[in-house]
Amino acid sequence: GESVGLHLPTLSVQEGDNSIINCAYSNSASDYFIWYKQESGKGPQFIIDIRSNMDKRQGQRVTVLLNKTVKHLSLQIAATQPGDSAVYFCAENMDAGNMLTFGGGTRLMVKP
Amino acid sequence: SQTIHQWPATLVQPVGSPLSLECTVEGTSNPNLYWYRQAAGRGLQLLFYSVGIGQISSEVPQNLSASRPQDRQFILSSKKLLLSDSGFYLCAWSGIAGTLSYNEQFFGPGTRLTVL
């Protein structure tokens, strides 16, 4: 997709602050969404997911919010730590298949 | 538990040389398999996916090809590498329909390819 060619936007936060990473998805028929975390030189790792019948889902220090009206997904990280520094990708999926469409990613930098 | 392996971890190849990257999955049967490429500082580009042995779908025209000779083995190849083939190559798997791992894709550690 076109997001593949874009350089990653960067979010810089102070250690201990909360982080909010946003993602706009493209397909109103998508009904499953995932956030991945990718540390430098490694493969993406699953953080949290949410289905379209939910507006909010919480994990450990992370919360995902889904606004289907405006096709917007966000990842909130509480009390951000240096180990949270990574690139974060959202991905959407239609239940008819298991293809994921990835967003362009956001680089999170945590300042000590 | 399921694991996914990729090798080599890093590779430096001259322009025009062939390429073979391997991905294997353990602990699951009949997975869906995917190859992605990631340019430095950029997002994930899906290259190929496979729903079964010998079944390969290509997402974008490439100087690359993929094969699935065994259920849990996925190979990415090229006959002649281009400079633009440099990047971070990621293999991923997902479960079959009806399983808990159907929607989520699990990624391998990646192979960093540099074409000089």
Tab-separated table of C-alpha atoms in Angstrom:
chain	number	residue	atom	x	y	z
A	1	GLY	CA	0.000	0.000	0.000
A	2	GLU	CA	0.953	3.595	-0.198
A	3	SER	CA	1.900	3.687	3.489
A	4	VAL	CA	4.856	1.444	2.758
A	5	GLY	CA	6.717	4.280	1.006
A	6	LEU	CA	6.407	6.835	3.779
A	7	HIS	CA	9.059	7.544	6.363
A	8	LEU	CA	7.894	6.806	9.859
A	9	PRO	CA	6.473	9.626	11.989
A	10	THR	CA	8.080	9.877	15.408
A	11	LEU	CA	6.514	10.391	18.811
A	12	SER	CA	8.875	11.486	21.546
A	13	VAL	CA	7.731	11.196	25.170
A	14	GLN	CA	9.263	11.557	28.590
A	15	GLU	CA	9.751	8.437	30.666
A	16	GLY	CA	6.782	7.991	32.962
A	17	ASP	CA	4.370	9.928	30.757
A	18	ASN	CA	1.512	8.295	28.888
A	19	SER	CA	1.854	7.735	25.128
A	20	ILE	CA	-0.894	7.756	22.548
A	21	ILE	CA	-0.199	6.354	19.101
A	22	ASN	CA	-2.841	6.829	16.443
A	23	CYS	CA	-3.785	4.923	13.335
A	24	ALA	CA	-6.367	5.576	10.636
A	25	TYR	CA	-7.559	2.431	8.918
A	26	SER	CA	-8.967	2.259	5.464
A	27	ASN	CA	-11.620	-0.437	5.235
A	28	SER	CA	-14.946	-0.009	6.982
A	29	ALA	CA	-15.506	-3.774	6.586
A	30	SER	CA	-12.464	-4.609	8.721
A	31	ASP	CA	-13.538	-6.257	11.925
A	32	TYR	CA	-10.302	-7.187	13.646
A	33	PHE	CA	-7.369	-4.976	14.523
A	34	ILE	CA	-3.938	-5.626	15.975
A	35	TRP	CA	-1.152	-3.498	17.340
A	36	TYR	CA	2.382	-4.753	16.837
A	37	LYS	CA	5.619	-3.548	18.416
A	38	GLN	CA	8.834	-3.827	16.448
A	39	GLU	CA	12.159	-3.268	18.163
A	40	SER	CA	15.182	-2.433	16.076
A	41	GLY	CA	16.417	-5.386	14.051
A	42	LYS	CA	13.636	-7.707	15.191
A	43	GLY	CA	10.347	-8.981	13.851
A	44	PRO	CA	7.066	-7.364	14.947
A	45	GLN	CA	5.538	-8.705	18.141
A	46	PHE	CA	1.872	-8.801	19.052
A	47	ILE	CA	0.807	-6.300	21.713
A	48	ILE	CA	-2.967	-6.256	21.805
A	49	ASP	CA	-5.940	-6.835	19.540
A	50	ILE	CA	-9.545	-5.732	19.371
A	51	ARG	CA	-12.620	-6.835	17.449
A	52	SER	CA	-15.048	-4.408	15.882
A	53	ASN	CA	-17.795	-5.248	18.369
A	54	MET	CA	-15.705	-3.543	21.061
A	55	ASP	CA	-14.704	0.091	21.598
A	56	LYS	CA	-11.971	-0.474	24.142
A	57	ARG	CA	-9.739	-3.224	25.324
A	58	GLN	CA	-7.143	-3.111	28.072
A	59	GLY	CA	-3.993	-5.076	28.619
A	60	GLN	CA	-1.065	-4.625	30.906
A	61	ARG	CA	-0.186	-0.904	30.667
A	62	VAL	CA	-1.741	-0.762	27.190
A	63	THR	CA	-5.213	0.181	26.023
A	64	VAL	CA	-6.569	0.061	22.496
A	65	LEU	CA	-9.463	2.294	21.498
A	66	LEU	CA	-11.520	1.773	18.367
A	67	ASN	CA	-13.717	4.423	16.799
A	68	LYS	CA	-15.508	2.812	13.886
A	69	THR	CA	-17.354	5.985	12.969
A	70	VAL	CA	-14.180	7.724	11.876
A	71	LYS	CA	-12.139	4.534	11.263
A	72	HIS	CA	-9.602	5.387	13.900
A	73	LEU	CA	-7.565	3.164	16.177
A	74	SER	CA	-5.311	4.260	19.000
A	75	LEU	CA	-2.840	2.609	21.326
A	76	GLN	CA	-2.326	4.104	24.753
A	77	ILE	CA	0.715	3.151	26.794
A	78	ALA	CA	0.637	4.092	30.447
A	79	ALA	CA	3.775	5.154	32.314
A	80	THR	CA	5.968	4.801	29.254
A	81	GLN	CA	9.312	3.136	29.889
A	82	PRO	CA	12.581	3.148	27.900
A	83	GLY	CA	11.838	-0.440	26.887
A	84	ASP	CA	8.752	0.793	25.070
A	85	SER	CA	10.938	2.550	22.504
A	86	ALA	CA	10.143	0.849	19.206
A	87	VAL	CA	8.112	1.195	16.039
A	88	TYR	CA	4.414	0.486	16.487
A	89	PHE	CA	2.231	-0.786	13.656
A	90	CYS	CA	-1.510	-1.122	13.494
A	91	ALA	CA	-3.018	-3.789	11.249
A	92	GLU	CA	-6.568	-4.451	10.107
A	93	ASN	CA	-8.224	-7.654	8.979
A	94	MET	CA	-11.510	-8.592	7.397
A	95	ASP	CA	-12.989	-11.774	8.759
A	96	ALA	CA	-13.434	-13.129	5.252
A	97	GLY	CA	-9.731	-13.751	5.056
A	98	ASN	CA	-6.609	-13.702	7.146
A	99	MET	CA	-4.741	-11.028	5.266
A	100	LEU	CA	-3.530	-8.170	7.399
A	101	THR	CA	-3.192	-4.661	6.033
A	102	PHE	CA	-0.537	-2.764	7.945
A	103	GLY	CA	-0.402	0.920	8.676
A	104	GLY	CA	2.785	2.838	8.033
A	105	GLY	CA	4.012	2.673	11.620
A	106	THR	CA	4.982	5.200	14.272
A	107	ARG	CA	8.364	5.364	15.974
A	108	LEU	CA	8.098	5.894	19.733
A	109	MET	CA	11.155	7.382	21.432
A	110	VAL	CA	11.213	7.493	25.225
A	111	LYS	CA	13.453	10.105	26.811
A	112	PRO	CA	14.910	9.245	30.231
B	1	SER	CA	4.271	-23.982	21.445
B	2	GLN	CA	4.806	-22.629	17.984
B	3	THR	CA	8.049	-21.139	16.790
B	4	ILE	CA	9.162	-19.600	13.527
B	5	HIS	CA	12.717	-19.549	12.267
B	6	GLN	CA	14.414	-17.595	9.540
B	7	TRP	CA	17.908	-17.851	8.155
B	8	PRO	CA	20.273	-16.459	7.534
B	9	ALA	CA	19.946	-13.574	9.972
B	10	THR	CA	22.051	-11.289	7.799
B	11	LEU	CA	23.251	-11.559	4.229
B	12	VAL	CA	25.415	-9.397	1.979
B	13	GLN	CA	25.189	-10.253	-1.694
B	14	PRO	CA	26.495	-8.676	-4.903
B	15	VAL	CA	24.135	-7.366	-7.564
B	16	GLY	CA	23.207	-10.099	-9.997
B	17	SER	CA	23.745	-12.962	-7.577
B	18	PRO	CA	20.997	-15.432	-6.627
B	19	LEU	CA	19.110	-15.425	-3.349
B	20	SER	CA	17.492	-18.030	-1.162
B	21	LEU	CA	15.951	-17.174	2.206
B	22	GLU	CA	14.331	-19.868	4.268
B	23	CYS	CA	11.541	-19.808	6.803
B	24	THR	CA	10.291	-22.745	8.842
B	25	VAL	CA	7.506	-23.037	11.375
B	26	GLU	CA	7.305	-25.566	14.192
B	27	GLY	CA	4.454	-26.619	16.402
B	28	THR	CA	1.560	-26.070	14.019
B	29	SER	CA	0.101	-27.733	10.943
B	30	ASN	CA	-1.116	-26.241	7.681
B	31	PRO	CA	-0.263	-22.651	8.581
B	32	ASN	CA	-0.764	-19.738	6.264
B	33	LEU	CA	2.656	-18.307	5.463
B	34	TYR	CA	3.723	-14.826	4.425
B	35	TRP	CA	6.809	-13.000	3.176
B	36	TYR	CA	7.125	-9.267	3.861
B	37	ARG	CA	9.830	-6.774	3.013
B	38	GLN	CA	10.619	-3.723	5.091
B	39	ALA	CA	12.855	-0.949	3.818
B	40	ALA	CA	14.860	0.943	6.442
B	41	GLY	CA	12.609	3.165	8.531
B	42	ARG	CA	9.496	2.173	6.651
B	43	GLY	CA	6.412	-0.025	6.859
B	44	LEU	CA	5.746	-3.633	5.900
B	45	GLN	CA	5.160	-4.608	2.291
B	46	LEU	CA	3.510	-7.984	1.690
B	47	LEU	CA	5.341	-9.870	-1.055
B	48	PHE	CA	3.859	-13.380	-1.084
B	49	TYR	CA	1.458	-15.508	0.885
B	50	SER	CA	0.636	-19.194	0.829
B	51	VAL	CA	-2.359	-21.122	2.110
B	52	GLY	CA	-0.908	-24.554	1.358
B	53	ILE	CA	1.896	-26.571	-0.203
B	54	GLY	CA	2.609	-25.351	-3.720
B	55	GLN	CA	0.068	-22.524	-3.424
B	56	ILE	CA	1.685	-19.124	-3.742
B	57	SER	CA	0.024	-15.755	-4.283
B	58	SER	CA	2.052	-12.737	-5.261
B	59	GLU	CA	1.011	-9.331	-4.047
B	60	VAL	CA	3.335	-7.157	-6.082
B	61	PRO	CA	5.459	-7.686	-9.208
B	62	GLN	CA	8.952	-8.400	-8.000
B	63	ASN	CA	12.342	-9.644	-8.931
B	64	LEU	CA	11.528	-12.302	-6.382
B	65	SER	CA	9.686	-15.602	-6.220
B	66	ALA	CA	8.461	-17.834	-3.429
B	67	SER	CA	7.980	-21.543	-3.013
B	68	ARG	CA	6.465	-23.812	-0.420
B	69	PRO	CA	7.938	-27.264	-0.854
B	70	GLN	CA	6.708	-28.525	2.515
B	71	ASP	CA	3.819	-27.632	4.801
B	72	ARG	CA	5.917	-25.622	7.212
B	73	GLN	CA	8.651	-24.357	4.911
B	74	PHE	CA	8.541	-21.151	2.907
B	75	ILE	CA	11.379	-20.032	0.667
B	76	LEU	CA	12.018	-16.647	-0.921
B	77	SER	CA	14.263	-16.649	-3.969
B	78	SER	CA	15.717	-14.509	-6.671
B	79	LYS	CA	17.733	-15.446	-9.737
B	80	LYS	CA	19.475	-12.058	-9.973
B	81	LEU	CA	19.453	-9.578	-7.128
B	82	LEU	CA	19.004	-5.849	-7.697
B	83	LEU	CA	20.196	-3.031	-5.460
B	84	SER	CA	16.547	-2.272	-4.692
B	85	ASP	CA	16.138	-5.751	-3.186
B	86	SER	CA	18.017	-4.634	-0.082
B	87	GLY	CA	15.852	-4.639	3.019
B	88	PHE	CA	14.635	-6.539	6.034
B	89	TYR	CA	12.712	-9.663	5.048
B	90	LEU	CA	10.161	-11.003	7.451
B	91	CYS	CA	8.354	-14.312	7.373
B	92	ALA	CA	5.094	-14.750	9.260
B	93	TRP	CA	2.538	-17.467	9.878
B	94	SER	CA	-1.088	-17.532	10.897
B	95	GLY	CA	-3.420	-20.356	11.866
B	96	ILE	CA	-6.205	-21.820	9.770
B	97	ALA	CA	-9.827	-20.700	9.964
B	98	GLY	CA	-11.569	-21.696	13.140
B	99	THR	CA	-8.458	-21.548	15.302
B	100	LEU	CA	-7.588	-18.903	17.827
B	101	SER	CA	-4.511	-17.944	15.831
B	102	TYR	CA	-6.464	-17.418	12.597
B	103	ASN	CA	-6.355	-13.643	12.445
B	104	GLU	CA	-3.078	-12.875	14.155
B	105	GLN	CA	0.174	-13.188	12.258
B	106	PHE	CA	3.279	-14.301	14.120
B	107	PHE	CA	6.548	-12.974	12.791
B	108	GLY	CA	9.982	-14.497	12.548
B	109	PRO	CA	13.192	-12.689	13.546
B	110	GLY	CA	13.840	-11.470	10.000
B	111	THR	CA	16.740	-11.522	7.544
B	112	ARG	CA	18.611	-8.337	6.775
B	113	LEU	CA	19.711	-8.392	3.149
B	114	THR	CA	22.207	-5.909	1.746
B	115	VAL	CA	22.800	-5.927	-1.979
B	116	LEU	CA	26.017	-4.170	-3.043
